[in-house]
N, CA, C and O of each residue as an XYZ file, in Angstrom:
860
protein
N       8.196     23.938    -12.558
C       9.119     23.907    -11.185
C       8.208     23.077    -10.523
O       7.057     23.378    -10.208
N       9.198     21.248    -10.187
C       9.084     20.097     -9.560
C       7.950     20.121     -8.076
O       7.380     20.986     -7.411
N       8.028     19.062     -8.075
C       5.935     19.628     -6.545
C       6.707     18.936     -5.307
O       6.306     18.958     -4.143
N       8.310     18.097     -5.936
C       8.340     17.692     -4.586
C      10.185     17.454     -4.916
O      10.879     17.489     -5.932
N      10.394     17.257     -3.731
C      12.646     17.864     -3.156
C      13.117     16.465     -3.897
O      12.432     15.543     -4.341
N      14.067     16.592     -3.874
C      15.065     15.140     -4.897
C      15.103     13.842     -3.740
O      15.150     14.349     -2.620
N      15.099     13.008     -3.699
C      14.894     11.701     -3.671
C      16.618     11.321     -3.412
O      16.751     10.161     -3.799
N      16.976     11.464     -3.279
C      18.779     11.265     -3.529
C      19.180     11.466     -1.845
O      20.366     11.326     -1.547
N      18.578     11.663     -1.187
C      19.397     11.726      0.399
C      18.210     11.154      1.648
O      17.070     10.689      1.646
N      19.408     11.563      2.804
C      18.527     10.537      3.248
C      17.115     11.191      4.096
O      17.463     12.217      4.680
N      15.344     10.816      4.361
C      14.864     10.401      4.306
C      14.198     11.684      5.266
O      13.531     11.254      6.207
N      14.265     12.930      5.186
C      13.468     13.960      6.111
C      12.239     13.942      7.210
O      11.983     14.687      8.156
N      11.494     12.594      6.599
C       9.841     12.928      6.638
C       9.731     12.134      8.241
O       8.754     12.377      8.950
N      10.913     11.106      8.746
C      11.519     10.768      9.902
C      12.597     11.283     10.507
O      13.558     11.491      9.766
N      12.748     11.628     11.989
C      13.658     12.153     11.752
C      15.193     10.613     12.850
O      15.061      9.891     13.838
N      16.604     10.922     11.674
C      16.607      9.867     12.702
C      17.243      9.700     14.468
O      17.582     10.592     15.246
N      17.226      8.698     14.591
C      17.752      8.959     15.594
C      18.352      8.923     16.869
O      17.526      8.361     17.589
N      19.373      9.229     17.554
C      19.989      9.226     17.925
C      21.395      7.925     17.329
O      20.975      6.781     17.154
N      23.192      8.215     17.017
C      23.688      7.036     16.496
C      24.587      6.678     18.124
O      25.180      7.520     18.799
N      24.473      5.493     18.374
C      25.154      5.261     19.284
C      24.291      4.551     19.895
O      23.228      4.235     19.363
N      24.863      3.954     21.951
C      24.150      3.204     22.538
C      22.784      3.958     22.971
O      22.662      5.163     22.750
N      21.805      3.236     23.568
C      20.561      4.637     24.263
C      19.991      3.541     24.497
O      20.036      2.520     23.810
N      19.328      3.757     25.670
C      17.592      3.279     26.217
C      16.660      3.845     25.989
O      16.007      4.618     26.691
N      16.433      3.275     24.315
C      14.987      3.421     23.872
C      14.922      1.688     23.832
O      15.729      0.759     23.770
N      12.871      1.946     23.936
C      12.919      0.361     23.519
C      13.279     -0.340     22.537
O      14.003      0.174     21.685
N      12.864     -1.672     22.418
C      12.829     -1.710     20.480
C      12.240     -1.731     19.925
O      12.290     -1.520     18.713
N      11.004     -2.128     20.898
C       9.792     -1.823     19.646
C       9.371     -0.548     19.068
O       8.837     -0.337     17.979
N       9.705      0.259     19.989
C       9.891      2.135     19.755
C      11.860      1.907     18.535
O      12.372      2.927     18.074
N      12.183      1.227     18.420
C      13.699      1.651     17.519
C      12.398      0.788     16.081
O      11.911      1.348     15.099
N      12.267     -0.247     16.411
C      11.893     -0.558     15.233
C      10.660      0.141     14.369
O      10.767      0.586     13.226
N       9.536      0.129     15.142
C       8.606      1.461     14.256
C       9.465      2.100     14.156
O       9.899      1.565     13.136
N      10.251      2.967     14.384
C      10.815      4.054     14.102
C      11.795      3.814     12.739
O      12.234      4.822     12.186
N      12.121      2.537     12.222
C      13.069      2.244     11.354
C      11.689      1.946      9.930
O      11.892      2.353      8.786
N      10.489      1.257     10.293
C      10.126      1.056     10.020
C       8.915      1.871      9.575
O       7.936      1.182      9.287
N       8.711      3.766      9.404
C       8.041      4.195      9.124
C       9.349      5.062      8.447
O       9.057      5.648      7.405
N      10.699      5.205      8.900
C      12.173      5.521      7.932
C      11.954      4.911      5.995
O      12.159      5.251      4.830
N      11.456      3.927      6.772
C      11.754      2.743      5.795
C      10.700      3.326      4.404
O      10.945      3.875      3.330
N       9.468      2.874      5.088
C       7.796      3.993      4.066
C       7.582      5.108      3.690
O       6.839      5.657      2.877
N       8.920      5.597      4.938
C       8.848      7.270      3.828
C       9.676      7.147      2.681
O       9.333      7.932      1.798
N      10.726      6.375      2.366
C      11.758      6.777      2.238
C      11.481      5.747      0.693
O      12.348      5.412     -0.114
N       9.827      5.385      0.644
C       9.320      4.412     -0.614
C       8.161      5.238     -1.131
O       7.853      5.167     -2.320
N       7.492      6.035     -0.266
C       7.720      7.461     -0.804
C       8.257      8.437     -1.991
O       7.910      8.753     -3.129
N       9.208      8.708     -1.155
C       9.789      9.591     -1.482
C      10.349      9.764     -2.658
O      10.404     10.784     -3.345
N      11.051      7.970     -2.986
C      11.222      7.391     -3.867
C      10.053      6.972     -5.056
O      10.316      7.357     -6.196
N       9.286      6.511     -4.935
C       8.838      6.429     -6.029
C       7.610      7.623     -6.059
O       6.905      7.656     -7.067
N       7.294      8.829     -4.704
C       6.433      9.750     -5.536
C       7.397     10.871     -7.073
O       6.785     11.473     -7.955
N       9.598     10.798     -6.864
C       9.887     11.275     -8.004
C      10.763     10.592     -8.936
O      11.529     11.161     -9.713
N      10.636      9.575     -8.838
C      11.320      8.839     -9.675
C      10.225      7.749    -10.166
O      10.856      7.143    -11.032
N       9.560      7.444    -10.131
C       8.279      6.096    -10.141
C       8.813      4.696    -10.010
O       9.911      4.206    -10.272
N       8.011      4.345     -9.662
C       7.978      2.362     -9.414
C       9.264      1.911    -10.335
O      10.067      1.201     -9.730
N       9.520      2.151    -11.426
C      10.044      1.710    -11.815
C      11.780      1.704    -11.626
O      12.711      1.088    -12.147
N      11.655      2.598    -10.734
C      13.797      3.794    -10.114
C      13.464      2.700     -8.602
O      14.491      2.559     -7.938
N      12.422      2.074     -8.112
C      12.566      2.004     -6.847
C      13.869      0.260     -6.119
O      14.013     -0.952     -5.957
N      14.092      0.845     -6.066
C      15.701     -0.589     -5.324
C      16.131     -1.029     -4.563
O      17.218     -0.462     -4.449
N      15.986     -2.262     -3.332
C      16.595     -1.425     -2.380
C      17.477     -0.952     -1.649
O      17.670     -1.058     -0.438
N      18.256     -0.174     -2.811
C      19.407     -0.145     -3.205
C      18.954      1.718     -2.551
O      19.495      2.357     -1.648
N      17.964      2.048     -3.325
C      17.588      3.522     -3.193
C      16.806      3.936     -2.159
O      16.659      5.119     -1.849
N      16.003      2.467     -1.294
C      15.108      2.440     -0.634
C      16.260      2.650      0.984
O      15.697      3.283      1.877
N      17.839      2.125      1.345
C      17.803      2.552      2.248
C      18.828      3.186      1.937
O      19.411      3.154      3.021
N      19.543      3.787      1.208
C      20.141      5.016      0.690
C      18.919      5.996      1.896
O      19.094      6.288      3.079
N      17.347      6.380      0.690
C      17.228      7.684      1.567
C      16.416      7.358      2.654
O      15.355      7.983      2.649
N      16.622      6.302      3.923
C      15.901      6.157      4.465
C      17.384      6.283      5.242
O      17.421      7.305      5.926
N      18.128      5.801      5.277
C      19.792      5.810      5.968
C      19.834      5.048      7.123
O      20.411      5.316      8.176
N      18.751      3.453      6.652
C      18.440      1.937      7.494
C      20.017      0.861      6.753
O      20.741      1.578      6.062
N      20.202      0.296      6.793
C      20.962     -1.006      6.696
C      20.269     -1.553      5.678
O      19.149     -1.226      5.286
N      20.774     -2.157      5.383
C      20.398     -3.688      4.361
C      19.789     -4.389      5.502
O      18.669     -4.076      5.906
N      20.338     -5.127      5.922
C      19.884     -6.008      7.340
C      18.611     -6.145      8.278
O      18.007     -7.071      8.820
N      18.455     -4.122      8.162
C      17.044     -3.799      8.871
C      16.653     -3.393      7.770
O      15.591     -3.011      8.263
N      16.573     -3.198      7.008
C      15.445     -3.693      5.879
C      14.558     -4.609      5.906
O      13.330     -4.673      5.979
N      15.824     -5.624      5.798
C      15.497     -6.831      5.660
C      14.658     -7.625      7.196
O      14.203     -8.768      7.148
N      14.609     -6.894      8.246
C      14.378     -7.377      9.140
C      12.494     -6.851      9.275
O      11.621     -7.054     10.120
N      12.531     -6.330      8.340
C      11.039     -5.227      8.590
C      10.156     -6.355      7.138
O       9.073     -6.923      7.286
N      11.028     -6.392      5.847
C      10.103     -6.355      4.584
C      10.835     -7.146      3.487
O      12.021     -6.881      3.290
N      10.095     -8.300      2.604
C      10.156     -9.094      2.238
C      11.473     -8.960      1.315
O      12.468     -9.676      1.198
N      10.911     -7.254      0.456
C      11.725     -7.087     -0.884
C      11.627     -5.577     -0.727
O      12.005     -4.952      0.264
N      10.778     -4.791     -2.413
C      10.874     -4.119     -2.750
C       8.780     -3.981     -2.583
O       7.949     -3.419     -1.871
N       8.839     -4.954     -3.819
C       7.063     -5.479     -3.723
C       6.393     -5.287     -2.582
O       5.573     -4.371     -2.641
N       6.486     -5.930     -1.423
C       6.545     -5.541      0.131
C       6.262     -4.947      0.755
O       5.245     -5.033      1.444
N       7.447     -3.711      0.753
C       7.536     -2.943      1.307
C       6.943     -1.959      0.258
O       7.043     -0.836      0.752
N       6.515     -1.904     -0.661
C       5.707     -0.850     -1.574
C       4.295     -1.061     -0.985
O       3.646     -0.124     -0.519
N       3.815     -2.432     -1.031
C       2.576     -3.150     -1.445
C       2.047     -2.091      0.867
O       1.011     -1.675      1.386
N       3.017     -2.158      1.162
C       3.208     -2.129      2.854
C       2.550      0.051      2.614
O       1.480      0.655      2.680
N       3.581      0.300      2.423
C       3.359      1.997      2.051
C       1.753      2.600      1.294
O       1.018      3.435      1.821
N       1.510      1.911     -0.042
C       0.027      2.085     -0.558
C      -0.936      1.795      0.626
O      -1.739      2.514      1.220
N      -0.507      0.230      0.790
C      -1.786      0.729      2.075
C      -1.913      1.489      3.290
O      -2.958      1.615      3.928
N       0.079      2.382      3.805
C      -0.477      3.122      4.782
C      -0.428      4.400      4.111
O       0.226      5.082      4.901
N      -0.640      4.922      3.413
C      -0.609      5.766      1.633
C      -2.218      5.523      2.301
O      -2.630      6.322      3.142
N      -3.124      4.287      1.822
C      -4.133      4.278      1.338
C      -5.299      4.863      3.371
O      -6.267      5.622      3.327
N      -4.855      4.335      4.517
C      -4.976      3.898      5.424
C      -5.254      5.645      5.703
O      -6.341      6.017      6.148
N      -4.326      6.468      5.437
C      -4.069      7.827      6.067
C      -5.375      8.409      5.424
O      -6.312      8.770      6.137
N      -5.415      8.497      3.919
C      -6.312      8.964      3.153
C      -7.639      9.012      3.998
O      -8.178      9.914      4.639
N      -8.118      7.039      3.631
C      -9.300      7.337      3.982
C      -9.800      7.977      5.948
O     -10.999      7.824      6.179
N      -9.199      8.421      6.809
C      -9.122      8.672      7.987
C      -9.529      9.915      8.093
O     -10.299     10.368      8.940
N      -8.552     10.949      6.472
C      -8.743     11.695      6.471
C     -10.369     12.484      5.878
O     -10.953     13.419      6.426
N     -10.833     11.661      4.485
C     -11.747     11.671      4.099
C     -12.783     11.146      5.224
O     -13.806     10.951      4.568
N     -12.995     10.896      6.231
C     -13.916      9.632      7.721
C     -14.721     10.856      8.276
O     -15.864     11.312      8.274
N     -12.906     11.245      8.962
C     -12.769     13.288     10.141
C     -13.621     14.119      9.347
O     -14.446     14.840      9.909
N     -13.515     14.097      8.130
C     -14.086     15.473      7.373
C     -15.609     15.176      7.477
O     -16.330     16.148      7.705
N     -16.256     13.810      7.323
C     -17.445     13.285      6.855
C     -18.197     14.081      8.233
O     -19.087     14.927      8.319
N     -17.423     13.406      9.155
C     -18.141     13.078     10.045
C     -18.549     14.330     11.015
O     -17.679     15.159     11.286
N     -19.899     14.470     11.547
C     -20.873     15.152     11.898
C     -21.552     16.501     10.728
O     -22.026     17.589     11.055
N     -21.365     15.897      9.272
C     -21.681     17.056      8.559
C     -22.837     16.645      8.697
O     -23.064     15.451      8.889
N     -24.313     18.064      8.585
C     -25.588     17.924      8.964
C     -26.466     17.267      7.297
O     -27.682     17.235      7.105
N     -25.450     16.853      6.397
C     -26.552     16.244      5.694
C     -26.099     15.367      4.347
O     -24.873     15.377      4.242
N     -26.678     14.707      3.423
C     -24.752     14.177      2.654
C     -24.351     14.679      1.577
O     -23.292     14.334      1.054
N     -25.306     15.756      0.985
C     -24.887     16.310      0.604
C     -23.490     17.262      0.924
O     -22.662     17.540      0.056
N     -23.417     17.663      2.238
C     -23.006     18.365      2.961
C     -21.447     17.282      3.171
O     -20.308     17.487      2.753
N     -21.928     16.280      3.872
C     -21.064     14.652      3.614
C     -20.124     14.872      2.395
O     -18.954     15.244      2.488
N     -20.708     14.627      1.377
C     -19.749     14.027     -0.450
C     -18.988     15.809     -0.669
O     -17.910     15.946     -1.246
N     -19.793     17.034     -0.090
C     -18.225     17.518     -0.571
C     -17.021     17.660      0.415
O     -15.830     17.732      0.115
N     -17.711     17.689      1.926
C     -16.519     17.659      3.028
C     -16.082     16.644      2.454
O     -14.912     17.028      2.456
N     -16.029     15.638      1.947
C     -15.033     14.128      1.829
C     -13.817     14.320      0.733
O     -12.614     14.069      0.662
N     -14.938     14.968     -0.150
C     -13.935     15.073     -1.188
C     -13.138     16.064     -1.303
O     -12.008     15.745     -1.673
N     -13.381     17.531     -1.057
C     -12.236     18.397     -0.401
C     -10.524     17.745      0.178
O      -9.399     17.599     -0.299
N     -11.382     17.464      1.726
C     -10.750     16.142      2.293
C      -9.848     15.677      1.595
O      -8.648     15.822      1.830
N     -10.430     14.934      0.457
C      -9.345     13.902     -0.461
C      -8.543     14.448     -1.210
O      -7.720     13.801     -1.859
N      -8.652     15.870     -1.257
C      -8.096     16.731     -2.668
C      -6.768     17.106     -1.754
O      -5.614     16.719     -1.934
N      -7.498     18.345     -0.277
C      -6.384     18.461      0.451
C      -5.375     17.486      0.589
O      -4.580     17.277     -0.328
N      -5.344     16.954      1.513
C      -4.437     15.556      1.743
C      -3.693     14.736      0.862
O      -2.798     13.931      1.121
N      -4.450     15.224     -0.760
C      -3.661     14.672     -2.468
C      -2.233     15.251     -2.371
O      -1.087     14.806     -2.321
N      -3.023     16.807     -2.368
C      -2.376     17.938     -2.805
C      -1.291     18.671     -1.636
O      -0.318     19.375     -1.909
N      -1.755     18.294     -0.331
C      -0.339     18.308      0.681
C       0.906     17.662      0.311
O       2.070     18.041      0.441
N       0.427     16.643     -0.160
C       1.902     15.937     -0.449
C       1.745     14.974     -1.724
O       1.137     13.904     -1.681
N       2.320     15.452     -2.765
C       2.950     15.281     -4.307
C       3.026     14.273     -4.589
O       2.210     13.575     -5.192
N       4.904     13.819     -3.852
C       5.047     12.448     -3.797
C       4.253     11.510     -3.434
O       4.152     10.543     -4.190
N       3.343     11.541     -1.969
C       2.449     10.662     -1.390
C       0.559     10.438     -2.504
O      -0.475      9.779     -2.397
N       1.173     11.509     -3.477
C      -0.301     11.581     -4.460
C       0.151     10.783     -5.125
O      -0.633      9.855     -5.326
N       0.755     10.721     -5.426
C       2.088      9.945     -7.005
C       2.213      8.922     -6.822
O       1.805      8.110     -7.652
N       2.956      8.436     -5.421
C       3.123      6.812     -5.199
C       1.441      6.411     -5.091
O       1.132      5.959     -6.194
N       0.042      6.408     -4.016
C      -1.180      6.268     -4.359
C      -1.817      6.104     -5.301
O      -2.218      4.967     -5.550
N      -2.232      7.548     -6.429
C      -3.051      7.229     -7.152
C      -1.845      7.089     -8.686
O      -2.385      6.708     -9.724
N      -0.858      7.288     -8.722
C      -0.689      6.667     -9.913
C      -0.136      5.901    -10.410
O      -0.598      5.110    -11.233
N       1.975      6.016     -9.680
C       2.608      4.494     -9.075
C       2.282      3.168     -8.946
O       2.751      2.082     -9.287
N       1.111      3.690     -8.211
C       0.616      2.146     -8.240
C       0.006      0.536     -9.284
O       0.103     -0.662     -9.020
N      -0.519      1.169    -10.318
C      -0.845      1.467    -11.075
C      -0.096      0.447    -11.764
O      -0.469     -0.624    -12.242
N       1.448      1.197    -11.700
C       3.177      0.207    -12.406
C       2.994     -0.768    -11.433
O       2.371     -1.473    -12.228
N       2.982     -1.598    -10.163
C       3.342     -2.019     -9.257
C       2.660     -3.792     -9.899
O       3.491     -4.684     -9.726
N       1.430     -4.222    -10.505
C       1.438     -4.858    -10.987
C       0.182     -5.151    -10.003
O      -0.237     -4.319     -9.199
N      -0.582     -6.976    -10.248
C      -1.917     -6.769    -10.019
C      -2.641     -6.119     -8.389
O      -3.614     -5.503     -7.954
N      -0.917     -7.013     -7.796
C      -2.111     -6.912     -6.374
C      -2.014     -5.562     -5.679
O      -2.734     -5.097     -4.796
N      -0.900     -5.019     -6.318
C      -0.994     -2.954     -5.701
C      -2.449     -2.969     -5.779
O      -3.289     -2.873     -4.885
N      -2.625     -3.181     -7.685
C      -3.898     -2.680     -8.103
C      -5.540     -3.078     -8.266
O      -6.492     -2.650     -8.919
N      -5.234     -4.426     -7.035
C      -6.375     -4.833     -6.374
C      -6.615     -4.023     -5.078
O      -7.685     -3.977     -4.472
N      -5.336     -3.318     -4.697
C      -5.537     -3.010     -3.000
C      -5.809     -1.656     -3.749
O      -6.239     -0.871     -2.903
N      -5.747     -1.118     -4.850
C      -5.606      0.541     -4.996
C      -7.806      0.370     -5.217
O      -8.685      1.069     -4.714
N      -7.907     -0.773     -6.101
C      -9.610     -0.607     -5.830
C     -10.078     -0.645     -5.217
O     -10.996      0.109     -4.893
N      -9.439     -2.131     -4.422
C     -10.467     -2.558     -3.012
C     -10.898     -0.633     -1.828
O     -11.777     -0.385     -1.003
N      -9.308      0.548     -2.616
C      -9.561      1.450     -1.531
C     -10.872      2.890     -2.278
O     -11.438      3.841     -1.737
N     -10.873      2.363     -3.664
C     -11.642      2.711     -4.220
C     -13.022      2.368     -4.181
O     -14.064      3.015     -4.299
N     -12.749      1.197     -3.988
C     -14.450      0.561     -3.597
C     -14.992      1.449     -2.305
O     -15.851      2.328     -2.379
N     -14.202      0.965     -0.936
C     -14.601      1.837     -0.314
C     -14.825      3.038     -0.972
O     -15.647      2.674     -1.813
N     -14.688      3.974     -1.119
C     -15.205      5.613     -1.134
C     -16.452      5.193     -2.225
O     -17.635      5.483     -2.049
N     -15.975      4.536     -3.244
C     -17.175      4.475     -3.793
C     -19.368      4.283     -2.788
O     -20.473      4.621     -3.213
N     -18.865      3.518     -1.282
C     -19.771      3.288     -0.543
C     -20.263      4.182     -0.247
O     -21.412      4.580     -0.443
N     -19.557      4.536      0.189
C     -19.962      5.770      0.869
C     -20.690      6.931     -0.302
O     -21.784      7.342      0.085
N     -20.425      7.253     -1.075
C     -21.056      7.809     -2.663
C     -22.478      7.351     -2.121
O     -22.922      8.045     -1.206
N     -23.272      6.263     -2.561
C     -24.207      5.213     -3.130
C     -24.763      6.162     -1.892
O     -25.482      7.156     -1.787
N     -23.853      5.093     -0.822
C     -24.484      5.346      0.526
C     -24.921      7.598      1.228
O     -25.426      7.864      2.318
N     -24.676      8.211      0.613
C     -25.050      9.421     -0.183
C     -25.836      9.670     -0.796
O     -26.261     10.817     -0.656
N     -26.437      8.880     -1.720
C     -27.065      8.766     -3.386
C     -28.070      8.510     -2.289
O     -28.973      9.340     -2.400
N     -28.221      7.908     -1.543
C     -29.625      7.006     -0.840
C     -30.300      8.123      0.167
O     -31.395      8.429      0.639
N     -29.201      8.444      0.179
C     -30.245      9.925      1.436
C     -30.491     10.374     -0.195
O     -31.420     10.473     -0.998
N     -29.259     10.544     -0.137
C     -29.846     12.220     -1.235
C     -31.022     11.234     -2.103
O     -31.530     10.778     -1.079
N     -31.789     10.602     -3.176
C     -32.384     10.396     -4.316
C     -33.666      8.599     -3.365
O     -34.050      7.528     -3.837
N     -33.834      9.294     -1.921
C     -34.180      7.476     -1.853
C     -34.828      6.566     -3.125
O     -35.260      5.417     -3.023
N     -34.788      7.230     -4.110
C     -35.643      6.087     -5.455
C     -34.343      6.717     -6.676
O     -34.572      7.204     -7.784
N     -33.414      6.568     -6.223
C     -31.917      6.287     -7.990
C     -32.288      5.123     -7.992
O     -32.446      4.435     -6.983
N     -32.475      4.763     -9.191
C     -33.324      3.623    -10.618
C     -30.994      2.547     -9.791
O     -30.901      1.334     -9.608
N     -30.242      3.164     -9.647
C     -29.125      3.034     -9.126
C     -27.947      3.069     -8.506
O     -26.936      2.646     -9.068
N     -27.917      3.784     -6.768
C     -27.111      3.882     -6.405
C     -25.723      3.757     -6.535
O     -24.986      4.740     -6.458
N     -25.163      2.206     -6.798
C     -23.902      2.002     -5.979
C     -23.744      1.721     -7.732
O     -22.713      2.384     -7.846
N     -24.021      1.217     -9.182
C     -23.493      1.589    -10.321
C     -22.986      2.882    -10.638
O     -21.977      3.038    -11.325
N     -23.919      4.171     -9.972
C     -23.309      6.150    -10.607
C     -22.710      5.963     -9.270
O     -22.376      6.920     -9.968
N     -22.036      5.679     -7.665
C     -21.539      5.927     -7.189
C     -20.287      4.912     -7.438
O     -19.576      5.045     -6.442
N     -19.727      4.009     -8.269
C     -19.550      3.082     -9.015
C     -18.330      4.445     -9.843
O     -17.154      4.798     -9.757
N     -19.562      4.793    -10.593
C     -18.791      6.019    -11.731
C     -18.670      7.302    -11.563
O     -18.289      8.099    -12.419
N     -19.038      7.579    -10.293
C     -18.811      9.091    -10.316
C     -17.218      8.464     -9.618
O     -16.338      8.814    -10.405
N     -16.607      7.679     -8.435
C     -15.425      7.543     -8.326
C     -14.892      6.500     -8.796
O     -14.614      5.566     -8.043
N     -14.599      6.439    -10.369
C     -13.856      5.811    -10.822
C     -13.544      7.396    -12.626
O     -13.032      7.387    -13.745
N     -14.125      8.185    -11.907
C     -14.265      9.355    -12.871
C     -14.067     10.318    -12.223
O     -14.452     11.440    -12.550
N     -13.390     10.032    -11.121
C     -12.722     11.288    -10.250
C     -11.365     10.572     -9.999
O     -10.320     11.199    -10.168
N     -11.361      9.908     -9.795
C      -9.931      9.226    -10.528
C      -8.569      9.667    -11.560
O      -7.473     10.217    -11.671
N      -9.672      8.917    -12.174
C      -8.846      8.893    -13.247
C      -8.620     11.233    -13.664
O      -7.650     11.814    -14.151
N      -9.847     11.766    -13.222
C      -9.058     13.389    -13.478
C      -8.572     13.316    -12.019
O      -7.669     14.149    -12.100
N      -8.558     13.105    -11.377
C      -6.953     13.910    -10.546
C      -5.628     12.633    -10.720
O      -4.557     12.630    -10.115
N      -5.852     12.169    -11.183
C      -4.523     10.281    -11.429
C      -4.219     11.803    -13.085
O      -3.094     11.543    -13.513
N      -4.522     12.436    -13.514
C      -4.090     12.726    -15.243
C      -3.595     13.848    -14.241
O      -2.378     14.034    -14.235
N      -4.296     14.547    -13.475
C      -3.487     16.108    -13.524
C      -2.280     15.797    -12.492
O      -1.410     16.668    -12.447
N      -2.095     14.523    -11.553
C      -0.823     14.191    -10.729
C       0.333     14.469    -11.768
O       1.382     15.112    -11.818
N      -0.623     13.417    -12.785
C       0.968     13.577    -13.811
C       1.205     14.214    -14.241
O       1.920     13.928    -15.201
N       0.910     15.621    -14.038
C       0.925     16.541    -14.960
C       2.015     17.613    -14.056
O       2.903     18.427    -14.311
N       1.482     17.171    -13.130
C       2.653     17.981    -12.400
C       1.568     18.973    -11.598
O       2.058     20.008    -11.148
N       0.088     18.744    -11.371
C      -1.032     20.351    -11.158
C      -1.006     19.669     -9.812
O      -1.805     20.545     -9.479
N      -0.818     18.771     -8.452
C      -0.788     17.871     -8.187
C      -1.592     18.424     -6.317
O      -1.798     17.568     -5.456
N      -0.041     20.500     -6.710
C      -1.100     20.885     -5.765
C      -2.233     22.463     -5.695
O      -2.489     23.443     -4.995
N      -2.599     21.769     -6.996
C      -3.982     22.857     -7.318
C      -4.615     21.999     -7.449
O      -5.205     22.110     -8.523
N      -5.065     20.441     -6.556
C      -6.215     20.021     -6.737
C      -7.296     20.602     -6.394
O      -8.349     20.396     -6.998
N      -7.222     21.225     -5.610
C      -8.504     21.515     -4.334
C      -9.047     22.198     -5.214
O     -10.201     21.812     -5.401
N      -8.656     23.324     -6.062
C      -9.420     23.813     -7.296
C     -10.349     23.079     -7.659
O     -11.471     23.560     -7.820
N     -10.124     21.902     -7.847
C     -10.976     21.314     -9.109
C     -12.240     20.771     -7.933
O     -12.721     19.698     -8.299
N     -12.864     21.320     -6.583
C     -13.998     20.799     -5.962
C     -15.142     21.582     -6.422
O     -16.042     20.817     -6.769
N     -15.455     22.812     -6.559
C     -17.024     22.965     -7.171
C     -17.318     22.414     -8.195
O     -18.407     21.874     -8.388
N     -16.292     22.475     -9.091
C     -16.727     21.482    -10.577
C     -16.369     19.920    -10.597
O     -16.189     19.047    -11.446
N     -16.365     20.006     -9.608
C     -16.351     18.288    -10.035
C     -17.783     17.913     -8.575
O     -18.810     17.233     -8.591
N     -17.270     18.565     -7.758
C     -19.570     18.334     -7.194
C     -20.224     18.475     -7.749
O     -21.283     17.848     -7.775
N     -19.700     19.923     -8.895
C     -21.482     19.999    -10.097
C     -21.436     18.580    -10.654
O     -22.381     17.912    -10.234
N     -20.718     18.004    -11.373
C     -20.534     17.045    -12.191
C     -20.896     15.784    -11.509
O     -21.524     14.901    -12.093
N     -20.450     15.673    -10.097
C     -21.275     14.578     -9.700
C     -22.856     14.456     -8.915
O     -23.601     13.493     -8.738
N     -22.913     15.241     -8.718
C     -24.219     14.800     -8.068
C     -25.195     15.430     -9.697
O     -25.109     16.264    -10.599
N     -26.108     14.273     -9.166
C     -26.434     13.863    -10.419
C     -28.187     14.761    -10.314
O     -28.799     14.624     -9.255
N     -29.047     15.889    -11.825
C     -29.953     16.429    -11.255
C     -30.829     15.590    -10.428
O     -29.703     15.116    -10.271
N     -31.431     15.111     -9.936
C     -32.214     14.302     -9.084
C     -31.954     14.519     -8.507
O     -32.880     14.837     -7.762
N     -30.605     14.731     -7.863
C     -30.392     14.533     -6.689
C     -29.851     15.939     -5.762
O     -28.938     16.275     -5.007
N     -30.340     16.150     -6.012
C     -29.699     18.027     -6.166
C     -30.936     18.790     -5.769
O     -30.613     19.670     -4.971
N     -32.199     18.791     -6.015
C     -33.050     19.068     -6.620
C     -32.876     19.506     -4.714
O     -33.768     20.131     -4.141
């Protein structure tokens, strides 16, 4: 059974504004249009893949005109990068919020990873867009994905230092952990198992924490 709805109808993610004349501020309308377009990108790519992303598909899904699209974005690549930036920022906020106020490094790692898994599982099209389809979208998208993973790796490295002040190479270990977890999650997202990602938390924590740090 598919994890996502069809992507050939106007996006339900951001409701349309009333048609005709209204008194809404211009800035509000512009922001609303932008959010509808970004939601449409995720809906199209998250169902059909980056190869099927076109301006026509975006404006059909978003329910906006071609002129409105080009008032906000240069082309499909520009809007895809902006959508990925938005997804990465939302993910980072969820992880940071979950880690906040945890009493120790081990609980910070578990809370952050758990938040990541739950966040991805809650929106399979968004998870596929950011975690999988960005790999097919060219070097700029790959660089932005790598930057987001690098930020997560730095959090893990700081936790490893807290767990073991004498760790020989926390940065490389954190990079390895983050890259490995990413590959595991991307594989399961490609297989249509996104909603089951939270079930991986105990096993991912077990393999992510070096024995010297778990003592």
